[in-house]
XYZ file of C-alpha atoms in Angstrom:
441
model
C 0.008 -0.064 -0.013
C 2.803 2.415 0.843
C 4.351 1.787 -2.628
C 1.100 2.696 -4.377
C 0.643 5.831 -2.189
C 4.245 6.887 -2.930
C 3.743 6.580 -6.689
C 0.419 8.394 -6.564
C 1.890 11.277 -4.607
C 4.909 11.410 -6.841
C 2.752 11.624 -9.973
C 0.373 14.106 -8.457
C 3.212 16.420 -7.357
C 5.488 16.290 -10.396
C 3.332 15.246 -13.371
C 0.059 17.149 -13.155
C -2.067 17.951 -16.209
C 0.673 17.189 -18.729
C 1.066 13.743 -17.254
C -2.652 13.166 -17.360
C -2.827 14.151 -21.043
C 0.147 11.884 -21.808
C -1.487 8.914 -20.163
C -4.768 9.711 -21.975
C -2.873 9.851 -25.269
C -1.180 6.519 -24.642
C -4.510 5.095 -23.541
C -6.299 6.262 -26.667
C -3.520 4.980 -28.870
C -3.559 1.596 -27.160
C -7.354 1.396 -27.228
C -7.410 2.226 -30.952
C -4.881 -0.498 -31.733
C -6.822 -2.953 -29.544
C -10.189 -2.207 -31.146
C -8.829 -2.267 -34.684
C -7.265 -5.717 -34.187
C -10.244 -7.158 -32.414
C -12.773 -6.043 -35.013
C -10.622 -7.074 -37.977
C -10.013 -10.489 -36.353
C -13.808 -10.918 -36.124
C -14.636 -9.622 -39.569
C -11.767 -10.939 -41.777
C -11.034 -14.507 -42.731
C -8.045 -15.986 -40.902
C -5.857 -15.835 -44.056
C -6.755 -12.142 -44.660
C -6.343 -11.168 -41.047
C -2.956 -12.933 -41.004
C -1.873 -10.752 -43.931
C -3.011 -7.677 -42.009
C -1.089 -8.839 -38.884
C 2.078 -9.332 -40.952
C 1.659 -5.785 -42.320
C 1.230 -4.572 -38.725
C 4.487 -6.298 -37.742
C 6.314 -4.598 -40.550
C 4.828 -1.236 -39.428
C 6.274 -1.902 -35.973
C 9.697 -2.539 -37.525
C 9.430 0.776 -39.438
C 8.528 2.613 -36.199
C 11.506 1.088 -34.405
C 13.758 2.429 -37.124
C 12.074 5.869 -37.091
C 12.266 6.207 -33.301
C 16.090 6.340 -32.862
C 16.754 8.241 -36.139
C 13.912 10.802 -36.071
C 11.804 10.903 -32.898
C 14.319 10.463 -30.048
C 16.844 13.004 -31.302
C 13.980 15.428 -32.063
C 12.757 15.100 -28.504
C 16.321 15.874 -27.259
C 17.436 18.545 -29.711
C 14.193 20.587 -29.495
C 15.166 21.441 -25.934
C 18.904 21.934 -26.281
C 20.800 22.023 -29.545
C 18.069 23.818 -31.542
C 16.212 25.435 -28.646
C 16.623 28.936 -30.204
C 14.592 27.879 -33.262
C 12.581 24.790 -32.326
C 9.720 25.330 -34.805
C 12.071 25.723 -37.762
C 13.971 22.676 -36.637
C 10.819 20.616 -36.165
C 9.530 21.553 -39.634
C 12.789 20.306 -41.196
C 12.474 17.073 -39.203
C 8.960 16.587 -40.650
C 10.472 17.031 -44.137
C 13.238 14.587 -43.285
C 10.701 12.088 -42.133
C 8.749 12.394 -45.371
C 11.921 11.853 -47.483
C 12.872 8.707 -45.574
C 9.433 7.186 -45.415
C 8.602 7.811 -49.084
C 11.970 6.260 -50.028
C 10.978 3.192 -47.955
C 7.597 3.176 -49.757
C 9.431 2.722 -53.049
C 11.098 -0.336 -51.665
C 7.820 -1.724 -50.472
C 6.273 -1.276 -53.897
C 9.174 -3.162 -55.417
C 8.610 -5.974 -52.987
C 4.874 -6.000 -53.783
C 5.658 -6.329 -57.514
C 7.603 -9.570 -56.739
C 4.823 -11.340 -54.918
C 2.922 -14.203 -56.478
C 0.208 -14.546 -53.831
C -2.382 -11.787 -54.422
C -3.001 -11.577 -50.627
C 0.687 -10.746 -50.066
C 0.591 -8.263 -53.020
C -2.444 -6.468 -51.505
C -0.843 -6.388 -48.081
C 2.343 -4.786 -49.361
C 0.394 -2.276 -51.528
C -1.678 -1.301 -48.400
C 1.513 -1.037 -46.421
C 2.986 1.319 -49.036
C 0.005 3.604 -48.490
C -0.246 3.267 -44.669
C 3.397 3.389 -43.602
C 4.390 6.978 -44.531
C 1.059 8.366 -43.241
C 1.240 6.387 -39.954
C 4.848 7.414 -39.277
C 4.045 11.054 -40.171
C 1.283 11.095 -37.562
C 3.515 9.350 -34.999
C 6.069 12.081 -35.526
C 3.738 15.025 -35.129
C 2.318 13.449 -31.997
C 5.810 13.377 -30.586
C 6.368 17.007 -31.614
C 3.511 17.779 -29.192
C 5.517 16.056 -26.420
C 8.697 17.936 -27.340
C 6.731 21.214 -27.087
C 5.153 20.003 -23.758
C 1.612 20.039 -25.301
C 0.562 16.365 -25.095
C -3.080 17.506 -24.994
C -2.925 18.065 -28.777
C -1.670 14.549 -29.335
C -4.491 13.126 -27.206
C -7.074 15.171 -29.076
C -5.585 13.878 -32.352
C -6.240 10.331 -31.048
C -9.881 11.216 -30.665
C -9.954 11.863 -34.412
C -8.079 8.736 -35.506
C -10.335 6.205 -33.720
C -13.822 7.305 -34.978
C -12.570 7.949 -38.540
C -11.097 4.459 -38.842
C -13.946 2.654 -37.092
C -16.688 4.384 -39.190
C -14.861 3.786 -42.454
C -14.081 0.160 -41.505
C -17.761 -0.472 -40.658
C -18.768 0.946 -44.061
C -16.195 -1.159 -45.941
C -17.252 -4.312 -43.994
C -20.914 -3.601 -44.818
C -19.988 -3.297 -48.544
C -17.803 -6.448 -48.330
C -14.742 -4.362 -49.324
C -12.712 -4.971 -46.209
C -9.519 -6.953 -46.559
C -5.820 -6.592 -45.598
C -5.238 -4.006 -48.347
C -8.238 -1.794 -47.568
C -7.763 -2.102 -43.821
C -4.150 -0.792 -44.078
C -5.264 1.977 -46.403
C -7.993 3.037 -43.971
C -5.427 3.143 -41.179
C -3.276 5.391 -43.261
C -6.144 7.660 -44.214
C -7.308 7.904 -40.576
C -3.784 8.643 -39.426
C -3.461 11.400 -42.045
C -6.641 13.045 -40.850
C -5.331 12.981 -37.256
C -1.832 14.076 -38.145
C -2.969 17.031 -40.263
C -5.257 18.241 -37.458
C -2.369 17.998 -34.912
C 0.056 19.792 -37.189
C -2.495 22.452 -37.950
C -3.110 22.886 -34.245
C 0.615 23.106 -33.593
C 0.250 25.268 -36.737
C 1.717 28.549 -35.835
C 4.402 26.577 -34.026
C 5.619 24.729 -37.078
C 4.991 27.450 -39.681
C 5.032 30.865 -38.071
C 8.609 30.831 -37.036
C 9.743 29.609 -40.451
C 7.665 32.367 -42.063
C 10.046 34.806 -40.415
C 12.915 33.090 -42.184
C 15.030 30.066 -41.497
C 17.432 31.318 -38.818
C 20.875 30.158 -39.899
C 22.563 31.595 -36.882
C 19.966 30.103 -34.502
C 20.434 26.718 -36.159
C 24.185 26.831 -35.690
C 25.144 27.894 -39.245
C 27.036 30.877 -40.517
C 24.922 33.485 -42.290
C 24.573 32.706 -46.022
C 23.631 34.884 -48.947
C 21.941 32.084 -50.956
C 18.261 31.863 -51.725
C 15.689 30.045 -49.698
C 16.356 26.613 -51.261
C 20.082 26.827 -50.678
C 19.628 27.928 -47.028
C 17.044 25.178 -46.421
C 19.491 22.560 -47.863
C 22.260 23.766 -45.492
C 19.895 23.565 -42.519
C 18.714 20.151 -43.683
C 22.303 18.869 -43.774
C 22.930 20.114 -40.238
C 19.738 18.326 -38.953
C 20.629 15.111 -40.867
C 24.178 15.014 -39.410
C 22.818 15.720 -35.946
C 20.188 13.031 -36.119
C 22.591 10.471 -37.510
C 25.195 11.277 -34.854
C 22.550 10.596 -32.171
C 20.694 7.747 -33.784
C 23.640 5.539 -34.895
C 24.232 4.584 -31.290
C 20.628 3.732 -30.313
C 19.657 2.235 -33.713
C 21.346 -1.183 -33.088
C 19.441 -1.646 -29.840
C 16.140 -0.687 -31.518
C 16.781 -3.109 -34.437
C 17.531 -5.906 -32.066
C 14.328 -5.174 -30.169
C 12.502 -5.336 -33.478
C 13.845 -8.814 -34.122
C 12.549 -10.004 -30.705
C 9.118 -8.600 -31.407
C 8.743 -9.406 -35.132
C 10.781 -12.575 -35.706
C 8.030 -15.077 -34.709
C 5.578 -13.410 -37.144
C 7.972 -13.399 -40.056
C 9.085 -16.998 -39.574
C 5.528 -18.167 -38.926
C 4.320 -16.595 -42.188
C 6.912 -18.551 -44.251
C 6.524 -21.876 -42.364
C 2.906 -22.083 -41.344
C 1.090 -19.436 -43.490
C -0.888 -16.295 -42.927
C -3.674 -18.013 -40.928
C -1.064 -18.984 -38.282
C 0.131 -15.304 -38.202
C -3.425 -14.223 -37.552
C -3.721 -16.736 -34.710
C -0.563 -15.431 -33.058
C -1.794 -11.855 -33.407
C -5.115 -12.826 -31.866
C -3.167 -13.950 -28.832
C -1.177 -10.747 -28.683
C -4.382 -8.643 -28.847
C -5.480 -9.929 -25.484
C -2.394 -8.428 -23.760
C -2.432 -5.040 -25.595
C -4.357 -3.129 -22.858
C -1.757 -4.202 -20.279
C 1.138 -3.231 -22.563
C -0.478 0.217 -23.024
C -0.654 0.747 -19.282
C 2.919 -0.323 -18.818
C 4.216 1.822 -21.708
C 2.384 4.916 -20.313
C 4.156 4.562 -17.013
C 7.338 3.151 -18.525
C 7.847 6.476 -20.472
C 8.364 8.175 -17.111
C 10.818 5.624 -15.590
C 14.094 6.963 -17.131
C 13.726 10.549 -15.846
C 12.587 9.177 -12.437
C 15.561 6.856 -12.178
C 17.922 9.536 -13.432
C 16.982 11.734 -10.498
C 18.420 9.290 -7.992
C 21.558 10.657 -6.362
C 22.783 7.592 -4.453
C 23.036 3.917 -5.062
C 20.590 3.209 -2.211
C 18.054 5.635 -3.524
C 18.264 4.188 -7.097
C 17.957 0.662 -5.759
C 14.966 1.578 -3.657
C 13.093 3.301 -6.527
C 13.826 0.544 -9.098
C 12.679 -2.178 -6.761
C 9.585 -0.191 -5.921
C 8.540 0.139 -9.558
C 9.555 -3.507 -10.252
C 7.076 -4.498 -7.456
C 4.253 -2.510 -9.034
C 4.928 -3.928 -12.498
C 5.208 -7.410 -10.990
C 1.801 -7.388 -9.359
C 0.213 -5.701 -12.406
C 1.648 -8.427 -14.698
C 0.798 -11.234 -12.294
C -2.809 -10.079 -12.014
C -3.100 -9.899 -15.815
C -1.572 -13.373 -16.161
C -3.986 -14.903 -13.667
C -7.043 -13.305 -15.387
C -5.889 -14.385 -18.917
C -5.038 -17.889 -17.818
C -8.158 -18.622 -15.795
C -10.618 -17.007 -18.191
C -8.902 -17.807 -21.542
C -11.868 -19.492 -23.187
C -14.340 -16.797 -22.065
C -12.040 -13.949 -23.187
C -11.583 -15.457 -26.660
C -15.361 -16.014 -26.976
C -16.000 -12.400 -25.917
C -13.384 -10.931 -28.333
C -13.589 -13.220 -31.342
C -16.910 -15.079 -31.108
C -16.373 -18.505 -32.612
C -12.997 -17.586 -34.248
C -9.688 -18.822 -32.778
C -11.291 -20.861 -30.029
C -8.967 -23.800 -30.752
C -5.919 -21.784 -29.601
C -7.423 -20.076 -26.539
C -5.523 -22.547 -24.243
C -2.238 -20.989 -25.379
C -3.176 -17.916 -23.425
C -2.237 -19.840 -20.267
C 1.441 -19.496 -21.326
C 1.173 -16.352 -23.462
C -0.431 -14.491 -20.543
C 2.937 -14.503 -18.775
C 4.380 -11.954 -21.266
C 3.053 -8.814 -19.545
C 4.766 -9.908 -16.323
C 8.035 -10.493 -18.144
C 7.795 -7.403 -20.327
C 7.032 -5.201 -17.267
C 10.114 -6.460 -15.404
C 12.303 -5.926 -18.419
C 10.936 -2.379 -18.920
C 11.962 -1.494 -15.393
C 15.532 -2.907 -15.468
C 16.228 -1.741 -18.999
C 15.035 1.761 -18.143
C 17.279 1.736 -15.110
C 20.255 0.833 -17.348
C 19.368 3.601 -19.747
C 19.134 6.144 -16.918
C 22.736 5.346 -16.084
C 23.776 5.470 -19.738
C 24.581 1.803 -19.960
C 23.471 1.478 -23.571
C 26.216 -0.930 -24.535
C 24.872 -3.419 -22.000
C 21.428 -3.127 -23.477
C 22.793 -3.914 -26.950
C 24.617 -6.951 -25.471
C 21.405 -8.139 -23.743
C 19.368 -7.777 -26.910
C 22.055 -9.502 -29.006
C 22.089 -12.522 -26.656
C 18.343 -12.754 -26.724
C 18.087 -12.453 -30.508
C 20.726 -15.157 -30.902
C 18.725 -17.496 -28.685
C 15.430 -16.607 -30.376
C 16.772 -17.160 -33.939
C 18.593 -20.354 -33.096
C 15.772 -21.955 -31.175
C 12.824 -20.190 -32.773
C 13.199 -21.675 -36.276
C 13.246 -25.206 -34.809
C 10.323 -24.645 -32.438
C 8.138 -22.878 -34.994
C 8.860 -25.381 -37.789
C 7.888 -28.314 -35.537
C 5.066 -26.718 -33.493
C 3.661 -23.806 -35.448
C 1.782 -21.255 -33.341
C 2.528 -23.148 -30.193
C 6.221 -23.041 -30.989
C 5.989 -19.288 -31.587
C 4.428 -18.861 -28.119
C 7.183 -21.042 -26.574
C 9.998 -18.963 -28.183
C 8.421 -15.617 -27.250
C 7.917 -16.595 -23.631
C 11.358 -18.234 -23.212
C 13.165 -15.348 -24.975
C 11.457 -12.814 -22.665
C 12.399 -14.917 -19.627
C 16.011 -14.836 -20.765
C 15.991 -11.044 -21.443
C 14.319 -10.266 -18.102
C 16.688 -12.376 -16.033
C 19.738 -10.972 -17.841
C 18.514 -7.406 -17.491
C 18.000 -7.857 -13.766
C 21.409 -9.436 -13.238
C 23.230 -6.827 -15.306
C 21.472 -3.956 -13.532
C 22.272 -5.463 -10.138
C 25.900 -6.006 -11.025
C 26.777 -2.978 -13.197
C 23.875 -0.513 -13.303
C 22.744 0.249 -9.799
C 25.924 1.915 -8.627
C 26.000 5.677 -9.086
C 29.467 7.157 -9.557
């Protein structure tokens, strides 16, 4: 009880309305993802939903690449390196994001042209539409956080959900809903939300630049060239700054992507798209817990970084580990004991034959919560190299054992490798933190 009261008082004192808006934003985002996946799992055939789930996994990979190269440095540089001209800088970052995502779209279109299965072709074409629009919206939402206005991001989430749900209902009524159209609708809904958020930021992103791109403010010597030449110079400064920051955190993000996406990619090749849909149906059941943990997990690094002594850091880390432990344990018990009822509630008659796998899969929130705490503690002490090592060990185990387990056991094997890999990552993260990360110099 004292732990819960301490966290409540800490949040109330140090994270007032902005914290509440940030939690609401994360909650809306998580609820949207949850509803989208549940409804599509009910409406689509298993093969078509599996194609959508594979596209979703690829979108997650794209976000994990965008995060260290675009979003994380933007969150940092808006407050320090480019603090004299944040709106000009953020507008250039939006341009950089469009250039990178549209380039990736060209690659996806090439992959789509090489597919023989029309379901795969449709999925990749839908992904080519959805990916740049989804990543654009993700970026402008994070611009709100960088400007300490998370309320705008949350209000944008209130646009995304009804636009997608209403359009998906219409397409389902007209029998037009499939993996391609579902991804396109996600992209369209994200674009509506993102444009509203950017317009609301509006004078933030465009007014400053209308006064001229401040070369001196952006750390450049004054130039006599025209607008395009000056913009190119500023763009190169931003590109170099982001690459200098992101090249160190990109390896950890890519390794984390492998842990999350590897079972889906292997399962699609070995067991087919219907099996991918089954695995995604299992993951949907834990999404609300993940959203809760991610909302609080975003605050762990600054909280841990405030610790001034080893004893204080140890006390705070163990306190949050306790909270995440009981949250994950409660979720596991509910999912394991009520697995048949939960699947019937969410999917009707679909996927009932795999509901028993929730007994094991339900342990993932507990494991993920623990790893979030200890990895955040390592990040707060700038132990990024250890995080890369931990992810590398986990990926090596997952790849070496995962192919065998999935090829012999299908969806059950995918669940086995996900749970065992997260057990390994959690144990290693706790041990490394205890040995190397809890001592403050």
